[in-house]
Coordinates of C-alpha atoms in Angstrom, one line a residue:
X1 CA 53.8 255.1 105.7
X2 CA 57.1 253.2 105.7
X3 CA 58.9 254.0 102.5
X4 CA 61.9 252.0 103.0
X5 CA 62.7 248.6 104.5
X6 CA 64.2 245.2 104.0
X7 CA 61.0 243.5 102.7
X8 CA 61.2 240.4 100.6
X9 CA 60.6 240.4 96.9
X10 CA 60.6 243.3 94.5
X11 CA 58.6 246.5 94.6
X12 CA 55.2 246.4 92.7
X13 CA 51.8 248.0 92.9
X14 CA 49.2 246.7 95.3
X15 CA 47.1 245.4 92.4
X16 CA 49.8 242.9 91.2
X17 CA 50.8 242.1 94.7
X18 CA 47.2 241.3 95.8
X19 CA 46.5 239.3 92.7
X20 CA 49.4 237.1 93.4
X21 CA 48.7 236.8 97.1
X22 CA 45.0 236.0 96.7
X23 CA 44.7 234.1 93.5
X24 CA 48.2 232.7 92.8
X25 CA 48.5 234.6 89.5
X26 CA 50.9 237.4 88.8
X27 CA 50.2 239.2 85.6
X28 CA 52.1 242.4 86.5
X29 CA 55.1 241.3 88.5
X30 CA 57.2 238.5 90.1
X31 CA 55.5 235.9 92.3
X32 CA 55.8 236.2 96.1
X33 CA 57.6 233.7 98.3
X34 CA 56.3 230.7 100.1
X35 CA 53.8 227.9 99.3
X36 CA 50.8 229.9 100.3
X37 CA 51.5 232.6 97.8
X38 CA 52.2 230.1 95.0
X39 CA 48.8 228.6 95.6
X40 CA 46.8 231.7 96.4
X41 CA 44.9 232.5 99.6
X42 CA 41.5 231.9 97.9
X43 CA 42.5 228.5 96.5
X44 CA 43.0 227.1 100.0
X45 CA 40.7 224.2 101.0
X46 CA 39.0 226.0 103.9
X47 CA 37.7 228.8 101.7
X48 CA 36.7 232.3 102.9
X49 CA 34.7 230.9 105.8
X50 CA 37.9 229.8 107.4
X51 CA 39.0 233.4 107.8
X52 CA 36.0 235.8 108.0
X53 CA 32.2 235.6 108.5
X54 CA 30.0 236.8 105.7
X55 CA 26.2 237.2 105.7
X56 CA 26.0 233.8 103.9
X57 CA 27.7 232.2 106.9
X58 CA 25.9 234.2 109.6
X59 CA 22.4 232.7 108.9
X60 CA 20.5 230.7 106.3
X61 CA 18.0 233.6 106.3
X62 CA 20.3 235.4 103.9
X63 CA 19.9 232.6 101.3
X64 CA 16.2 232.7 102.0
X65 CA 16.1 236.4 101.2
X66 CA 18.1 235.9 97.9
X67 CA 15.7 233.1 97.0
X68 CA 12.8 235.5 97.5
X69 CA 14.6 238.0 95.3
X70 CA 15.1 235.3 92.6
X71 CA 11.4 234.6 92.7
X72 CA 10.6 238.3 92.2
X73 CA 13.0 238.3 89.2
X74 CA 11.2 235.2 87.9
X75 CA 7.9 237.0 88.1
X76 CA 9.3 240.0 86.3
X77 CA 10.6 237.8 83.6
X78 CA 7.2 236.1 83.1
X79 CA 8.3 232.8 84.6
X80 CA 10.6 231.6 81.8
X81 CA 11.1 227.9 81.2
X82 CA 14.7 228.2 82.4
X83 CA 15.6 230.6 85.2
X84 CA 19.3 231.3 85.9
X85 CA 20.9 231.9 89.3
X86 CA 24.6 232.9 89.2
X87 CA 26.5 233.0 92.5
X88 CA 29.6 235.1 91.9
X89 CA 32.6 234.5 94.2
X90 CA 30.8 231.4 95.4
X91 CA 33.3 230.3 98.1
X92 CA 32.5 226.7 98.6
X93 CA 29.0 226.9 97.2
X94 CA 27.2 227.8 100.5
X95 CA 24.9 230.5 99.0
X96 CA 23.8 228.7 95.9
X97 CA 23.1 225.6 97.9
X98 CA 21.0 227.6 100.3
X99 CA 19.1 229.4 97.6
X100 CA 18.2 226.2 95.9
X101 CA 16.9 224.7 99.1
X102 CA 14.8 227.8 99.9
X103 CA 13.1 228.1 96.5
X104 CA 9.5 226.9 96.0
X105 CA 9.5 223.5 94.3
X106 CA 8.1 224.9 91.0
X107 CA 10.8 227.6 90.8
X108 CA 13.6 225.3 91.9
X109 CA 12.6 222.8 89.1
X110 CA 13.2 225.6 86.5
X111 CA 16.3 227.0 88.0
X112 CA 19.7 226.5 86.4
X113 CA 22.3 227.2 89.1
X114 CA 25.9 228.3 88.6
X115 CA 28.7 228.9 91.1
X116 CA 31.6 231.1 89.9
X117 CA 34.8 230.7 91.7
X118 CA 38.6 230.4 91.0
X119 CA 39.0 227.5 93.4
X120 CA 38.3 224.0 92.4
X121 CA 34.8 222.4 92.8
X122 CA 34.3 221.3 96.4
X123 CA 33.4 217.7 97.2
X124 CA 29.8 217.0 97.9
X125 CA 28.4 219.9 96.0
X126 CA 25.0 219.0 94.3
X127 CA 25.6 217.8 90.8
X128 CA 23.0 220.2 89.4
X129 CA 25.2 223.2 90.3
X130 CA 27.5 224.1 87.4
X131 CA 31.0 225.2 88.7
X132 CA 32.7 227.8 86.5
X133 CA 35.7 230.2 86.7
X134 CA 33.7 232.9 84.9
X135 CA 30.0 233.7 84.6
X136 CA 28.0 232.2 81.8
X137 CA 27.7 234.5 78.8
X138 CA 23.9 234.6 78.6
X139 CA 22.0 234.9 81.9
X140 CA 18.3 235.1 82.2
X141 CA 17.6 235.5 85.9
X142 CA 19.7 236.8 88.8
X143 CA 23.5 237.3 89.0
X144 CA 24.4 237.8 92.7
X145 CA 27.8 238.9 93.8
X146 CA 28.2 238.8 97.6
X147 CA 31.5 240.3 98.7
X148 CA 33.2 239.8 95.3
X149 CA 34.2 243.3 94.2
X150 CA 36.1 244.1 97.4
X151 CA 38.5 241.3 96.5
X152 CA 39.1 242.5 92.9
X153 CA 42.6 243.9 93.3
X154 CA 43.2 247.6 92.9
X155 CA 46.1 250.0 93.0
X156 CA 46.5 252.4 95.9
X157 CA 47.5 256.1 95.6
X158 CA 48.9 258.4 98.2
X159 CA 49.6 262.1 98.1
X160 CA 53.3 263.0 98.4
X161 CA 54.8 266.0 100.2
X162 CA 54.4 268.1 97.0
X163 CA 50.6 267.3 96.9
X164 CA 51.0 264.9 94.0
X165 CA 49.1 261.5 94.0
X166 CA 51.6 258.7 93.5
X167 CA 51.3 255.0 93.1
X168 CA 52.0 253.1 96.3
X169 CA 54.5 250.2 95.8
X170 CA 54.7 247.3 98.2
X171 CA 56.9 244.3 99.0
X172 CA 55.7 240.9 100.0
X173 CA 56.2 241.6 103.7
X174 CA 53.9 244.7 103.5
X175 CA 56.7 247.4 103.4
X176 CA 55.6 250.3 101.2
X177 CA 57.1 253.2 99.3
X178 CA 55.8 255.8 96.9
X179 CA 56.3 255.2 93.1
X180 CA 55.6 257.3 90.1
X181 CA 52.8 259.9 89.8
X182 CA 49.5 258.5 88.6
X183 CA 48.9 258.8 84.9
X184 CA 46.5 257.7 82.1
X185 CA 43.2 255.9 82.9
X186 CA 44.1 255.6 86.6
X187 CA 44.7 259.3 87.0
X188 CA 41.4 260.0 85.1
X189 CA 39.5 257.6 87.4
X190 CA 40.9 259.3 90.5
X191 CA 40.1 262.8 89.3
X192 CA 36.5 261.8 88.5
X193 CA 35.6 259.5 91.4
X194 CA 38.0 260.1 94.3
X195 CA 39.8 263.4 93.9
X196 CA 42.5 263.8 96.6
X197 CA 43.2 267.2 98.1
X198 CA 46.9 268.2 98.0
X199 CA 47.5 267.0 101.6
X200 CA 50.4 264.7 102.3
X201 CA 49.4 261.2 103.4
X202 CA 45.8 261.1 102.0
X203 CA 45.1 257.8 100.2
X204 CA 42.6 256.3 97.8
X205 CA 42.0 252.9 96.2
X206 CA 41.7 253.2 92.4
X207 CA 38.5 251.3 91.6
X208 CA 38.9 251.1 87.8
X209 CA 39.4 247.3 87.7
X210 CA 36.3 246.8 89.8
X211 CA 34.3 249.0 87.4
X212 CA 35.5 246.9 84.5
X213 CA 34.8 243.6 86.3
X214 CA 31.3 244.7 87.3
X215 CA 30.5 246.0 83.8
X216 CA 31.6 242.7 82.4
X217 CA 29.5 240.7 84.8
X218 CA 26.4 242.9 84.1
X219 CA 26.9 242.4 80.4
X220 CA 26.3 238.7 80.8
X221 CA 22.8 239.3 82.0
X222 CA 20.5 239.2 78.9
X223 CA 17.4 239.9 81.0
X224 CA 17.1 240.0 84.7
X225 CA 19.0 241.5 87.6
X226 CA 22.6 241.9 88.7
X227 CA 23.3 242.6 92.4
X228 CA 26.6 243.4 94.1
X229 CA 26.7 243.3 97.9
X230 CA 29.7 244.9 99.6
X231 CA 30.9 247.4 102.1
X232 CA 31.2 250.5 100.0
X233 CA 31.2 254.2 99.8
X234 CA 30.1 257.0 97.4
X235 CA 31.5 260.3 96.4
X236 CA 29.9 262.2 99.2
X237 CA 31.7 260.2 101.9
X238 CA 35.1 258.8 100.7
X239 CA 37.4 257.6 103.5
X240 CA 40.3 260.0 103.6
X241 CA 43.0 257.3 104.1
X242 CA 41.4 254.5 102.1
X243 CA 40.3 251.2 103.5
X244 CA 42.9 248.6 102.6
X245 CA 43.1 245.9 105.2
X246 CA 43.7 242.2 105.8
X247 CA 41.8 239.3 107.6
X248 CA 43.3 236.1 108.9
X249 CA 41.4 233.5 111.0
X250 CA 38.6 235.8 111.9
X251 CA 40.6 238.8 112.9
X252 CA 41.5 242.0 111.1
X253 CA 45.2 242.3 110.4
X254 CA 47.7 244.4 108.4
X255 CA 47.4 243.7 104.7
X256 CA 50.5 241.7 103.9
X257 CA 50.6 240.4 100.3
X258 CA 52.4 237.1 101.0
X259 CA 49.4 234.8 100.6
X260 CA 48.9 234.4 104.4
X261 CA 45.7 236.6 104.7
X262 CA 42.8 238.1 102.8
X263 CA 43.4 241.5 101.4
X264 CA 40.3 243.7 100.9
X265 CA 39.2 247.3 100.4
X266 CA 35.7 248.9 100.4
X267 CA 34.2 249.5 97.0
X268 CA 33.4 252.8 95.2
X269 CA 30.0 251.5 94.4
X270 CA 28.8 254.7 92.6
X271 CA 31.6 254.2 90.1
X272 CA 30.6 250.6 89.6
X273 CA 27.0 251.5 89.2
X274 CA 27.9 254.0 86.4
X275 CA 30.1 251.4 84.7
X276 CA 27.4 248.8 84.7
X277 CA 24.4 251.0 83.8
X278 CA 22.7 251.2 80.4
X279 CA 21.9 254.8 80.9
X280 CA 23.0 257.6 83.3
X281 CA 21.1 258.1 86.5
X282 CA 21.4 257.8 90.3
X283 CA 23.1 254.8 91.7
X284 CA 20.5 252.1 92.6
X285 CA 21.9 251.5 96.1
X286 CA 20.2 250.1 99.2
X287 CA 21.6 249.3 102.6
X288 CA 21.4 245.6 103.4
X289 CA 19.1 246.6 106.3
X290 CA 16.6 248.0 103.8
X291 CA 17.0 245.3 101.2
X292 CA 16.5 242.4 103.6
X293 CA 13.5 244.1 105.2
X294 CA 12.0 244.5 101.7
X295 CA 12.5 240.8 101.3
X296 CA 10.8 239.9 104.6
X297 CA 13.8 239.6 106.9
X298 CA 12.9 242.0 109.7
X299 CA 14.3 240.6 113.0
X300 CA 10.9 241.1 114.7
X301 CA 10.4 239.0 117.8
X302 CA 7.7 236.4 117.8
X303 CA 4.6 237.1 119.9
X304 CA 5.0 236.0 123.5
X305 CA 1.7 234.2 123.4
X306 CA 3.4 231.7 121.0
X307 CA 5.5 230.5 123.9
X308 CA 2.4 229.3 125.7
X309 CA 0.8 227.6 122.8
X310 CA 3.9 226.2 121.0
X311 CA 7.1 226.6 123.0
X312 CA 9.3 224.8 120.4
X313 CA 8.0 227.1 117.6
X314 CA 8.6 230.1 119.8
X315 CA 12.2 229.1 120.4
X316 CA 12.8 228.6 116.7
X317 CA 11.2 231.9 115.8
X318 CA 13.2 233.7 118.5
X319 CA 16.4 232.2 117.1
X320 CA 15.4 233.3 113.7
X321 CA 14.7 236.8 114.9
X322 CA 18.2 237.0 116.4
X323 CA 19.8 235.9 113.1
X324 CA 17.7 238.4 111.2
X325 CA 18.8 241.1 113.6
X326 CA 22.4 240.3 113.0
X327 CA 22.0 240.4 109.2
X328 CA 20.2 243.8 109.4
X329 CA 22.1 245.5 112.3
X330 CA 23.3 249.1 111.7
X331 CA 27.0 249.3 112.4
X332 CA 27.4 245.7 111.3
X333 CA 26.1 243.5 108.4
X334 CA 23.2 245.8 107.9
X335 CA 25.5 248.5 106.6
X336 CA 26.5 246.4 103.5
X337 CA 25.4 248.2 100.4
X338 CA 23.3 246.4 97.7
X339 CA 23.9 247.7 94.1
X340 CA 20.9 246.6 92.0
X341 CA 21.1 246.8 88.2
X342 CA 18.1 245.5 86.3
X343 CA 18.4 244.5 82.7
X344 CA 15.2 244.5 80.7
X345 CA 12.9 244.4 83.8
X346 CA 11.8 246.9 86.4
X347 CA 13.8 247.0 89.7
X348 CA 12.2 244.2 91.9
X349 CA 13.2 246.0 95.1
X350 CA 11.9 249.5 95.9
X351 CA 14.5 252.2 96.3
X352 CA 13.3 253.2 99.8
X353 CA 11.4 250.2 101.2
X354 CA 9.3 250.8 104.3

C-alpha cells in the first residue's frame, strides 16, 4: 500500500470518500474535486448499466424469476388485496419494469410497485411505479435488493507492522495511508465478524454500515420477504486482502474516489443476516445458481425435435437457454449469493433446492 503521495484533497476514511464519490454527499469529510464528484457517480444519466452488467441487464429471465418469487410470496401471504414489490437500488427501473411485465394479470393488478434510488426518476417510467429515495415504511410483499449492499460505503482496515488493525485513509486520487487504530463499534465488528491475524498488510472491509442498512430495510417489511443479492463471503472464507475495487465503462479498475468510477466491495452476508434476523440461526443463504433453478431458470437446452416441428420456437428456446446459463453459471453470475429473510411467512425458497 502507498502510504504517502501527492494526492488531491484531504485524507479521510474510505467510507466518507466513497459516499462523496458515488452519491455526491459528504457527511464525514470535505467534498472531492471535479464536477463528477459534486454530482455523484450514481446520479449520472446513464445509470449503473453504463458501467457494469448486472443480472438484470444480462437477461429478462432474471426479472421473470423475481416475478415468480413474488407470486410465491403472494401465495404465502394469502393473496392480499394489495401486494407490494420494492426494488432497492433500482438503477433506472429496469428490474421493477420487467417484474411487472412478467407477472400474471391477476397478480399484476394487485401489485403496488416501488423503485428506491437516489437518482432522479427516469423519463418514460410507467406512472404506476412509485419512485422513492428510501423504502416505504410498511411493506406487505417482497423487498428485493439486487447489488445494493456492495455499494453501501464502508471503512477499510489494514494490519500495520506491529500487528494492529488501523483505519485506511485515502485521498481523492486513490493514494492511501494508515490512520488510527480501530476502536469502538468498528473494532467490535471486526473482532466478531472478520478478525485479522497480526500479519502486516492483511485487510478487511468493516461491514457495520451494511448491517445497519439491511436491518433497516428488513424492518420495513411488515409481512413478506426481504432478499439481498450480492457477491459476498462468510466467516469461513473471508478474503485475506479485502475486495475493494472499481468499475468504469465495463472494466474493473483501481478504486479511485473522485467520482469517475463505481467503488464496490463484496458483502459479509452472514453479518447482514444476523443483523436482519428476528431470531438467531444459520444464515439463510443460497447461490444464485440454486435460487434461480428453484424458480425454474435452469439453462436446459430445448429438445432437438422442436427444431423440426417449430424452428422459430426452437431458436427462441435456445437463446433463452443461453441466457439462463449465463445467469446461473458457476464462476460468474451464478456465484452471487441470495440472502432471504422471511417476515411472518415461511421461506418460499428451499434451503437446498434440487
